[in-house]
PDB file of C-alpha atoms in Angstrom:
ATOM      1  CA  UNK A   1     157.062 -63.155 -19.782  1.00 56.00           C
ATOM      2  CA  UNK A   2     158.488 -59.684 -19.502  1.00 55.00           C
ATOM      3  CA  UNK A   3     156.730 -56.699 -21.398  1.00 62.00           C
ATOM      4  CA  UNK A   4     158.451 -53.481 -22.280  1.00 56.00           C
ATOM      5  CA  UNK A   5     156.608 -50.422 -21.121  1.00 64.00           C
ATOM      6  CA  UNK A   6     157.622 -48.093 -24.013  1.00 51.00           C
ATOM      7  CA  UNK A   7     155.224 -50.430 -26.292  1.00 41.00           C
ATOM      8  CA  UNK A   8     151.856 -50.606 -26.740  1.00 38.00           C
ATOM      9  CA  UNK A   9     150.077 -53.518 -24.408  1.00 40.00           C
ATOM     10  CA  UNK A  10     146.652 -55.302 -24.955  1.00 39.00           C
ATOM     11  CA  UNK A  11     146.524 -52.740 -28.219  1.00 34.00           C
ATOM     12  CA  UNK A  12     146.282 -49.700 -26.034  1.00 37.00           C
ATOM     13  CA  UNK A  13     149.137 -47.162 -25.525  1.00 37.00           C
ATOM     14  CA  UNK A  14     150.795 -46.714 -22.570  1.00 40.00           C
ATOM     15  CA  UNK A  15     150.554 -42.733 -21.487  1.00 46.00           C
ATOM     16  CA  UNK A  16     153.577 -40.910 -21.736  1.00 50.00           C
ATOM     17  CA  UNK A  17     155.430 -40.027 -18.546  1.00 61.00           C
ATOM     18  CA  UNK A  18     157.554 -41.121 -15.079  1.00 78.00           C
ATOM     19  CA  UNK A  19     158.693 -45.024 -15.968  1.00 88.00           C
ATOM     20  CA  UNK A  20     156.734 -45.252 -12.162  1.00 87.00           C
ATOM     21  CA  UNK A  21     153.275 -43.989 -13.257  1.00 87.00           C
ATOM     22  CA  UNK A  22     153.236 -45.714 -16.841  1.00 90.00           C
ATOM     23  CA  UNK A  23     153.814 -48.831 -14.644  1.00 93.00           C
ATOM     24  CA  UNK A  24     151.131 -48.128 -12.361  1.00 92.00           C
ATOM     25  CA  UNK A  25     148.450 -47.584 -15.037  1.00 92.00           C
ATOM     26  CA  UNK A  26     150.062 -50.867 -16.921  1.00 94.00           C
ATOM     27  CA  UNK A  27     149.119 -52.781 -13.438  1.00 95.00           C
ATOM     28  CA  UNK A  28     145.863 -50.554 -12.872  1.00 93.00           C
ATOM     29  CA  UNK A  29     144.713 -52.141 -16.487  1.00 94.00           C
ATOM     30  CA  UNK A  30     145.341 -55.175 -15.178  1.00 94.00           C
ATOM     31  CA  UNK A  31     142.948 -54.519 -11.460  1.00 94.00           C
ATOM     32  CA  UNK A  32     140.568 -53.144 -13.613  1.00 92.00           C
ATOM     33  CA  UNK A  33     140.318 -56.288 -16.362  1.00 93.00           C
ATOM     34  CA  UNK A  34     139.841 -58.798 -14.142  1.00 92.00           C
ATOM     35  CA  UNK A  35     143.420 -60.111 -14.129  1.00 94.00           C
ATOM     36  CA  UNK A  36     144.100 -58.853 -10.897  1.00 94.00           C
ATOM     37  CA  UNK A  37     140.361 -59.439  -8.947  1.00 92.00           C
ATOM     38  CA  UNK A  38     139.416 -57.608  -6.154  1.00 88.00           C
ATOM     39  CA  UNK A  39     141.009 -59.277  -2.780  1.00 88.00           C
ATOM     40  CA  UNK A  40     143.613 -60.830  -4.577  1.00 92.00           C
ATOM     41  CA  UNK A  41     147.406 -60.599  -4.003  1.00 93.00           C
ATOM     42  CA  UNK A  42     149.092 -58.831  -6.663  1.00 95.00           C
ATOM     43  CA  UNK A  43     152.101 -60.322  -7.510  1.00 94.00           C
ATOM     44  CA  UNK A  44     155.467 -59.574  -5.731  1.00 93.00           C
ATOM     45  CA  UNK A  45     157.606 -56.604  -5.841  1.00 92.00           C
ATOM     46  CA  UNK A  46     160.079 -59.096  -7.367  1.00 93.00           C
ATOM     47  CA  UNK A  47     157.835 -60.680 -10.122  1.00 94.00           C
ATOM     48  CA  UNK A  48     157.005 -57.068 -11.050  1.00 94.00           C
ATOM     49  CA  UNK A  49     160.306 -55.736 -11.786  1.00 93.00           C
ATOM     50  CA  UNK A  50     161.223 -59.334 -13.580  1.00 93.00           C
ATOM     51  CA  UNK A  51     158.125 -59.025 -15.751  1.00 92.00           C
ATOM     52  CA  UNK A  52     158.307 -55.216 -16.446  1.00 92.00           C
ATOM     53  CA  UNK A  53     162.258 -55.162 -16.466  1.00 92.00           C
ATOM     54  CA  UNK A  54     162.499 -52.162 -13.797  1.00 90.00           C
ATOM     55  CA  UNK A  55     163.763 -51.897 -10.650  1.00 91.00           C
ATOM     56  CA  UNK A  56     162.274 -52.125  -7.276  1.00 89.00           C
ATOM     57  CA  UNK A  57     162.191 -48.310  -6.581  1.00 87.00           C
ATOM     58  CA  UNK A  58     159.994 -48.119  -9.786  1.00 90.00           C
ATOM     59  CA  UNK A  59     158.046 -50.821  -8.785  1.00 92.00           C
ATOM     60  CA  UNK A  60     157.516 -49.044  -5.158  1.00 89.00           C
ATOM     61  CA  UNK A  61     157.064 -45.632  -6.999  1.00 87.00           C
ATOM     62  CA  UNK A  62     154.063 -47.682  -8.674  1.00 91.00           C
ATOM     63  CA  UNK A  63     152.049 -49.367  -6.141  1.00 91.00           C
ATOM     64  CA  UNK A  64     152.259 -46.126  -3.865  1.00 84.00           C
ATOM     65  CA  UNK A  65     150.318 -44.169  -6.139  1.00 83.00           C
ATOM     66  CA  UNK A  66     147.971 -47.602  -6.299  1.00 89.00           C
ATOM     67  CA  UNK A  67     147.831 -47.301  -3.052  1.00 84.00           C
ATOM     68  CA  UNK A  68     146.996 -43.140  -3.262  1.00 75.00           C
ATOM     69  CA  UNK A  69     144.172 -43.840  -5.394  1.00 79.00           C
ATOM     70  CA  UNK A  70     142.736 -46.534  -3.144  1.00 80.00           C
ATOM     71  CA  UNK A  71     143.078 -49.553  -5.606  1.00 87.00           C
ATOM     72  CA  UNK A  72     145.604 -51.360  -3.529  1.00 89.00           C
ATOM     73  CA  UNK A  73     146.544 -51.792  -0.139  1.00 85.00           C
ATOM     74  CA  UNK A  74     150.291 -52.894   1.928  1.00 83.00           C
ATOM     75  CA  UNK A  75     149.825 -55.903   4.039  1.00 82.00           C
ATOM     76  CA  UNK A  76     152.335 -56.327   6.234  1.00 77.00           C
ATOM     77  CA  UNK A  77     154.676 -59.003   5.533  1.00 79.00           C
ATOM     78  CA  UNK A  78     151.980 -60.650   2.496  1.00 83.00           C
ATOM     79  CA  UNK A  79     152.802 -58.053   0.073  1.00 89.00           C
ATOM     80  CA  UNK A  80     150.079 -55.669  -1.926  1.00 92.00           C
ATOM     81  CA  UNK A  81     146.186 -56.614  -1.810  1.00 91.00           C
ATOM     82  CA  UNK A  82     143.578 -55.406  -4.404  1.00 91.00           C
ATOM     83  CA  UNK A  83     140.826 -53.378  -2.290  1.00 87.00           C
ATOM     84  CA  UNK A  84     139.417 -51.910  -5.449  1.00 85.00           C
ATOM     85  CA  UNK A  85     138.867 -52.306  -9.002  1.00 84.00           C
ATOM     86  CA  UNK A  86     138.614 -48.228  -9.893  1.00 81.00           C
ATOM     87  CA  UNK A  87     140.304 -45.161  -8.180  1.00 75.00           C
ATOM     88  CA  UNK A  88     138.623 -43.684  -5.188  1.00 65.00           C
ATOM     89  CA  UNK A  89     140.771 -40.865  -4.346  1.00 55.00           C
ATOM     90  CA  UNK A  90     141.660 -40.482  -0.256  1.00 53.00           C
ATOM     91  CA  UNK A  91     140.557 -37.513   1.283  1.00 52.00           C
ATOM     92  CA  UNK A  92     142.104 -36.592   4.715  1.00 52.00           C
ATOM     93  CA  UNK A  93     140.837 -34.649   7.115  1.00 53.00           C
ATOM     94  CA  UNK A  94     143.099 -32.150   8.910  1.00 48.00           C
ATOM     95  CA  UNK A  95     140.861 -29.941  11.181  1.00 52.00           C
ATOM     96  CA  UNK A  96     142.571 -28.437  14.962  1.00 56.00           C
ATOM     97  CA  UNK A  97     140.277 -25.442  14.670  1.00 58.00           C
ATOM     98  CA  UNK A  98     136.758 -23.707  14.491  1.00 59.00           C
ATOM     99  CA  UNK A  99     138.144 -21.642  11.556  1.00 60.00           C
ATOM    100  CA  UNK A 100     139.863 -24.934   9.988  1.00 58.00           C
ATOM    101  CA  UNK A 101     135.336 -26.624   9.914  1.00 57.00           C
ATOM    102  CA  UNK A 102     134.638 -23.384   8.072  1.00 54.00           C
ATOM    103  CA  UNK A 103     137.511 -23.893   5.306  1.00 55.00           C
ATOM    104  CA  UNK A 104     136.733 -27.672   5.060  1.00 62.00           C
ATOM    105  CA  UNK A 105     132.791 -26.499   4.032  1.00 60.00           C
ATOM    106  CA  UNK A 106     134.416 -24.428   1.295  1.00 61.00           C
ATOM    107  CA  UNK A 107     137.018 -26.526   0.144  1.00 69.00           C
ATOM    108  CA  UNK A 108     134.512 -29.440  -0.204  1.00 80.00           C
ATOM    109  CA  UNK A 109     130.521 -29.837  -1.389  1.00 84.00           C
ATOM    110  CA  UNK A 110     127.688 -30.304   0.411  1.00 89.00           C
ATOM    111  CA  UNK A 111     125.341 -31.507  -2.516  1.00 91.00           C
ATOM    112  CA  UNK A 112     121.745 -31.689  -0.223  1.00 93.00           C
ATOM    113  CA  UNK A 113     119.477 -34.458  -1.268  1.00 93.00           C
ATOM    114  CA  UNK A 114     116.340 -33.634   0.735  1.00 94.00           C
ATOM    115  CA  UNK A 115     115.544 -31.074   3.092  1.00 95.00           C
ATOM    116  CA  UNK A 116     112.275 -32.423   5.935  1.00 95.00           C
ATOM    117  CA  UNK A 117     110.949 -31.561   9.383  1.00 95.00           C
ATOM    118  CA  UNK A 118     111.961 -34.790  11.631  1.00 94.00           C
ATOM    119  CA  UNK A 119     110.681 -36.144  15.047  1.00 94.00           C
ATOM    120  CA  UNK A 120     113.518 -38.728  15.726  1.00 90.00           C
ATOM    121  CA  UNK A 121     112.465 -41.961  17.301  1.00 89.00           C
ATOM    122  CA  UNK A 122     113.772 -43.154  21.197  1.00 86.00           C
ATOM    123  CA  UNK A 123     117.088 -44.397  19.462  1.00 85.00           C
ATOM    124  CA  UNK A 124     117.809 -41.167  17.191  1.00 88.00           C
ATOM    125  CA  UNK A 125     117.370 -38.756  20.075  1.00 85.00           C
ATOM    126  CA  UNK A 126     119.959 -40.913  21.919  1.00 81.00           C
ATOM    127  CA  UNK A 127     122.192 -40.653  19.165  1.00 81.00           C
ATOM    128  CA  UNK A 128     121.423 -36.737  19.173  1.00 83.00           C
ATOM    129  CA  UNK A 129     121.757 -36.264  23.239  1.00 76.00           C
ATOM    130  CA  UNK A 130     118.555 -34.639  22.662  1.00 74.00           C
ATOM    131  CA  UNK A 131     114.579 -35.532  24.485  1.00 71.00           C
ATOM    132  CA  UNK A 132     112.697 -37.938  22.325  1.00 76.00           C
ATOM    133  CA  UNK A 133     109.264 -35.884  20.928  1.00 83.00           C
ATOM    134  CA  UNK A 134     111.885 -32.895  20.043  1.00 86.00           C
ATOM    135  CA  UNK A 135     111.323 -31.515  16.109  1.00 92.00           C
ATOM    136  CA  UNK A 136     114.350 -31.210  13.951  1.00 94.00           C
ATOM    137  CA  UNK A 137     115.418 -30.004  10.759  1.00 96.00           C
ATOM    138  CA  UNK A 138     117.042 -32.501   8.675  1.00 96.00           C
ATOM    139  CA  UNK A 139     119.207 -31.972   5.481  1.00 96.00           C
ATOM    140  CA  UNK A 140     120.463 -35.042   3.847  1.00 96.00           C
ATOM    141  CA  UNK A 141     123.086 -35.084   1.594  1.00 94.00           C
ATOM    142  CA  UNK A 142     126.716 -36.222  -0.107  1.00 93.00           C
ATOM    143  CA  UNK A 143     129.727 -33.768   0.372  1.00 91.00           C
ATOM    144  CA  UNK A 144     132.305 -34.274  -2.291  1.00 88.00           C
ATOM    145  CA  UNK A 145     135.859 -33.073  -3.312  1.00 80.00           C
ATOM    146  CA  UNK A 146     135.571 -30.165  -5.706  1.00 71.00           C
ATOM    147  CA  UNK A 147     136.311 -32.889  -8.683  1.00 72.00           C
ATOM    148  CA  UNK A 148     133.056 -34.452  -7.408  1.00 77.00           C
ATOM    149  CA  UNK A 149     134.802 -37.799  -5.976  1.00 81.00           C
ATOM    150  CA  UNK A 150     132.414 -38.278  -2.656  1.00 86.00           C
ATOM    151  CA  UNK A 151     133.494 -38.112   0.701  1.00 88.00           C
ATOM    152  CA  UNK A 152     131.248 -38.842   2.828  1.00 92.00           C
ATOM    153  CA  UNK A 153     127.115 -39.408   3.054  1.00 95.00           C
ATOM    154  CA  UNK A 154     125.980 -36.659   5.530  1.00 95.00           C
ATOM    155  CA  UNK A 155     123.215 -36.197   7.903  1.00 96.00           C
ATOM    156  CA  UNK A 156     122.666 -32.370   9.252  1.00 96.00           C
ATOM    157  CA  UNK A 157     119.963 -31.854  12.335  1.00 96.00           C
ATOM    158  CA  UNK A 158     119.500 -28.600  12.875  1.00 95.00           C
ATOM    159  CA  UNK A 159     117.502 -26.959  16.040  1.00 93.00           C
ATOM    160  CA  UNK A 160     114.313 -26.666  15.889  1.00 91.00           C
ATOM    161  CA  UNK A 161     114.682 -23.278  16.926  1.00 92.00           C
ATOM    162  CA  UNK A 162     116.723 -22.507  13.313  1.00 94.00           C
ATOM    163  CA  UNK A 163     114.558 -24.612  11.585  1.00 93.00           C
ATOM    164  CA  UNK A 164     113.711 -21.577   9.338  1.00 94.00           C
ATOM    165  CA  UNK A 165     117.101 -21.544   7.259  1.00 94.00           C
ATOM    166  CA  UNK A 166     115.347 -24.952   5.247  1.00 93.00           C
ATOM    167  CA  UNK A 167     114.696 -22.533   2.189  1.00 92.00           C
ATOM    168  CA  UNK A 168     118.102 -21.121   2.073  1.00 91.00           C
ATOM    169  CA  UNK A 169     119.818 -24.430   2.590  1.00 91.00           C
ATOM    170  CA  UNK A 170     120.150 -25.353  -1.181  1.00 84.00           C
ATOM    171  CA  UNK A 171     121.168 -22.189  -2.496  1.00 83.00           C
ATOM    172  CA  UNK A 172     124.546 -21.814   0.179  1.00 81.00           C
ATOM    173  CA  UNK A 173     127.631 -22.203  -0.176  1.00 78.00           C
ATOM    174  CA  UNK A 174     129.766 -23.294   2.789  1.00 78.00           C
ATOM    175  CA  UNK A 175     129.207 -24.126   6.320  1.00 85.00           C
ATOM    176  CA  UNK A 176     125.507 -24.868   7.466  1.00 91.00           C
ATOM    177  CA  UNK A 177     126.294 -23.573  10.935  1.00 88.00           C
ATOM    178  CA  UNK A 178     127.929 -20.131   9.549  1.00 87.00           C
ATOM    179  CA  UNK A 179     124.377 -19.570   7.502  1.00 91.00           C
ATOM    180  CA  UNK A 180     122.721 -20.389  11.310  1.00 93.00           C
ATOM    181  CA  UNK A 181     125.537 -17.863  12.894  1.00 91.00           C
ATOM    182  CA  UNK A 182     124.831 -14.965  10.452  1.00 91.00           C
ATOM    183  CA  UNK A 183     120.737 -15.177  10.627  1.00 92.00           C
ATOM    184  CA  UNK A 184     120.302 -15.669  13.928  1.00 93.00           C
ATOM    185  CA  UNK A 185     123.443 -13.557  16.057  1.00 89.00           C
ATOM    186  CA  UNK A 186     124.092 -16.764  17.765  1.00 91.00           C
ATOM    187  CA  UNK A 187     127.836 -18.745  17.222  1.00 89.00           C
ATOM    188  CA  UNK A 188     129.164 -21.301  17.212  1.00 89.00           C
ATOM    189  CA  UNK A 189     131.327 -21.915  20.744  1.00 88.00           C
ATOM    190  CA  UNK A 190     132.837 -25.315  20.608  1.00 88.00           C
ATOM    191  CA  UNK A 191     132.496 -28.666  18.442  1.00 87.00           C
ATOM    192  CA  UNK A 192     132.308 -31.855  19.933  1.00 88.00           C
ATOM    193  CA  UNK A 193     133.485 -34.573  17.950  1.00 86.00           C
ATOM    194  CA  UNK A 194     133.335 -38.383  18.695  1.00 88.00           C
ATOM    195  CA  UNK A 195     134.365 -40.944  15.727  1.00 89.00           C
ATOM    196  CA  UNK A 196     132.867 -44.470  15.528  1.00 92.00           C
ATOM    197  CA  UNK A 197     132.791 -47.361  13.367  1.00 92.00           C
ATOM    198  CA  UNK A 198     129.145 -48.499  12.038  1.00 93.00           C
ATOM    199  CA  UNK A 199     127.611 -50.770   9.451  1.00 94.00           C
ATOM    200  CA  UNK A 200     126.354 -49.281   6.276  1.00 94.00           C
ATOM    201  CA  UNK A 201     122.508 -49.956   5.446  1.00 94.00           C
ATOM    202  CA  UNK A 202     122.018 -49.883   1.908  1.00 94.00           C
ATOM    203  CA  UNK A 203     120.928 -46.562   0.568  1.00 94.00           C
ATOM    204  CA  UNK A 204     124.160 -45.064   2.690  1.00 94.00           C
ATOM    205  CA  UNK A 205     126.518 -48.042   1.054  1.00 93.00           C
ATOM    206  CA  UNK A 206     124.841 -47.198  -2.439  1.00 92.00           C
ATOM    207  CA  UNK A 207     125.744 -43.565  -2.639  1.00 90.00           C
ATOM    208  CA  UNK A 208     129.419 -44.482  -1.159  1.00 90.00           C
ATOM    209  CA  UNK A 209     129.577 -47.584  -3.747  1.00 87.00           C
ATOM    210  CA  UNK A 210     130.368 -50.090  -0.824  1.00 89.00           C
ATOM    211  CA  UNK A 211     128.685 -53.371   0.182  1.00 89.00           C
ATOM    212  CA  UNK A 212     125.424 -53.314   1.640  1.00 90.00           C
ATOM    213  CA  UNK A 213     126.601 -53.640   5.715  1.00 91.00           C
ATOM    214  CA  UNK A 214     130.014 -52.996   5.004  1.00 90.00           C
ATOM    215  CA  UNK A 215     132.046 -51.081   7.726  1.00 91.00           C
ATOM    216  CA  UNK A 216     132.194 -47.176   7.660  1.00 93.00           C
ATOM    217  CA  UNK A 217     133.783 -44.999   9.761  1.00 92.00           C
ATOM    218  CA  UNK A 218     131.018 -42.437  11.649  1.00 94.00           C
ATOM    219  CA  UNK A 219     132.352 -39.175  12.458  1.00 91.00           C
ATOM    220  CA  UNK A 220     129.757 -37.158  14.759  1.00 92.00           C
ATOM    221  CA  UNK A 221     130.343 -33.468  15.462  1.00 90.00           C
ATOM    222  CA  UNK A 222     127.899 -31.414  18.084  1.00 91.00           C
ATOM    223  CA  UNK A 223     128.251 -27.135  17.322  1.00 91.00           C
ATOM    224  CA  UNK A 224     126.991 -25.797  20.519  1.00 90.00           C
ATOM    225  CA  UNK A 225     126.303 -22.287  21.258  1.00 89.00           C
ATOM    226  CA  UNK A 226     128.310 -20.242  24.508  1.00 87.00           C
ATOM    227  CA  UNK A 227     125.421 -22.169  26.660  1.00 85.00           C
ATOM    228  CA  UNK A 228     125.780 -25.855  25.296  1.00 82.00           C
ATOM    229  CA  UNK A 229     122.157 -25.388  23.401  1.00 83.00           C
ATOM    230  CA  UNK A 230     122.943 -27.540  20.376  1.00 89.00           C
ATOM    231  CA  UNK A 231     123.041 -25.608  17.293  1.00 92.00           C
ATOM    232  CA  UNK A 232     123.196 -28.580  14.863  1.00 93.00           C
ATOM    233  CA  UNK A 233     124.652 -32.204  14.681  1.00 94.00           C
ATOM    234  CA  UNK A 234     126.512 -33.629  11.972  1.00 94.00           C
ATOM    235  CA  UNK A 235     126.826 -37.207  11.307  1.00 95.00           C
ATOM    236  CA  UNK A 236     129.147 -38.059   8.495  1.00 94.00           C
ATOM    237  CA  UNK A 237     130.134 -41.520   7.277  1.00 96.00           C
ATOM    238  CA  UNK A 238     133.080 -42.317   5.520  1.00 93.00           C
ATOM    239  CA  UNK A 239     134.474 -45.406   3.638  1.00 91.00           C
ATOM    240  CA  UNK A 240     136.393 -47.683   6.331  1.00 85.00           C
ATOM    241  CA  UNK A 241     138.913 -47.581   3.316  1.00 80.00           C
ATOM    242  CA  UNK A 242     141.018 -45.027   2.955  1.00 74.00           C
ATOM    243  CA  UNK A 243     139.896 -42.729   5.933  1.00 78.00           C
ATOM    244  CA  UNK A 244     142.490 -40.492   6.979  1.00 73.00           C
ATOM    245  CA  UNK A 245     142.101 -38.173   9.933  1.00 72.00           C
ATOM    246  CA  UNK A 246     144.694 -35.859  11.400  1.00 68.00           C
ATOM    247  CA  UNK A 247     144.961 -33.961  14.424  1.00 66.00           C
ATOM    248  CA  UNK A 248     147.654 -31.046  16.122  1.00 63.00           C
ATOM    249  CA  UNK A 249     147.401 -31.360  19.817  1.00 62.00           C
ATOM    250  CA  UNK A 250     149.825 -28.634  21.269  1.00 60.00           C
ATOM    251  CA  UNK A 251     150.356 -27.989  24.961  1.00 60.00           C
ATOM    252  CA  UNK A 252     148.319 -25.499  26.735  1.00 48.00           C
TER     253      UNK A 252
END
């Protein structure tokens, strides 16, 4: 049955606007019903411009921004799956330089959960490169676009040795490290950055709305001062979904 996208459908109007993005909400209603359930197939680019009487660019126009807001996803060769049954916006990363980890702290949110003294166990200090018995500051936290879609549930150990900052965490805006940098005349020399896949336990897969050991993507960044003393680690993890990272390498 073919259904005209100037009318009203299932008693609600269509919005106003591009013939593509009226037919992307029209096929979003139908993800976010039920009709279309969540690792499904949707149906062909073919059967979509024979049921909505449009051509294929329209119906390509369509599922990209699907795709955009992480409802949808190309499979090579099988057509579009359903990944999700709401939007959840991509956020890519584009970061070549020390100056490019300060913008990213003010472009995005750092909304801090908990603020505690920490001795890790054997297995954290690993993780950290650190000696196990070591004390670290810990801020826990969600950072999130400035239209509060979240990006990532983050994990910031700070040196013992900057530990004092904990009072002053809340109230800043912007980089943790630049707040270490301007109290304590030390900076920040290079980042080291390794990125990982690990499963979710459940408090990190609630606050990201994914299954409970679902796959995330674990980005780990090390600022260490001119003589390698670890200012603070990061540990960030990301929906598997949707991750986008980019990187300029240029020749030296």
């Amino acid at each position: 049955m073919k259904t005209s996208l100037s009318k009203s459908t299932g008693g609600k109007q269509i919005r106003a606007g591009p013939l593509y993005r009226r037919l992307a909400q029209e096929i979003k209603r139908d993800i976010t019903s039920g009709i279309h359930p969540v690792g499904t197939m949707l149906p062909t680019e073919q059967e979509l411009c024979e049921r909505f009487n449009t051509s294929r660019y329209t119906v390509r126009e369509a599922l990209r921004l699907l795709g955009e807001g992480g409802m949808v996803e190309r499979r090579q060769g099988r057509g579009s799956e359903v990944i999700a049954n709401h939007e959840r916006p991509v956020y890519a990363q584009s970061l070549t330089s020390l100056s490019q980890l300060y913008d990213y702290a003010n472009d995005t949110r750092l909304v801090i959960d908990r603020v505690l003294r920490i001795v890790p166990d054997d297995q954290l200090a690993i993780r950290l490169g650190r000696l196990p018995g070591r004390e670290w500051l810990l801020a826990e936290g969600i950072r999130t676009t400035s239209e509060d879609s979240s990006i990532c549930v983050t994990h910031v150990f700070i040196h013992q040795d900057f530990a004092s900052i904990g009072p002053d965490i809340d109230s800043h805006f912007g980089a943790i490290h630049r707040l270490i940098e301007d109290q304590f005349d030390v900076q920040v020399h290079e980042v080291h950055q390794q990125i990982t896949t690990e499963k979710l336990d459940a408090g990190k897969a609630a606050r990201l709305g994914e299954p409970d050991g679902g796959d995330a993507i674990l980005v780990t960044r090390r600022y260490l001062a001119p003589d390698s003393r670890p200012i603070l680690i990061s540990l960030n993890w990301h929906r598997l979904t949707g991750f986008n990272y980019s990187q300029v390498i240029r020749r030296e």
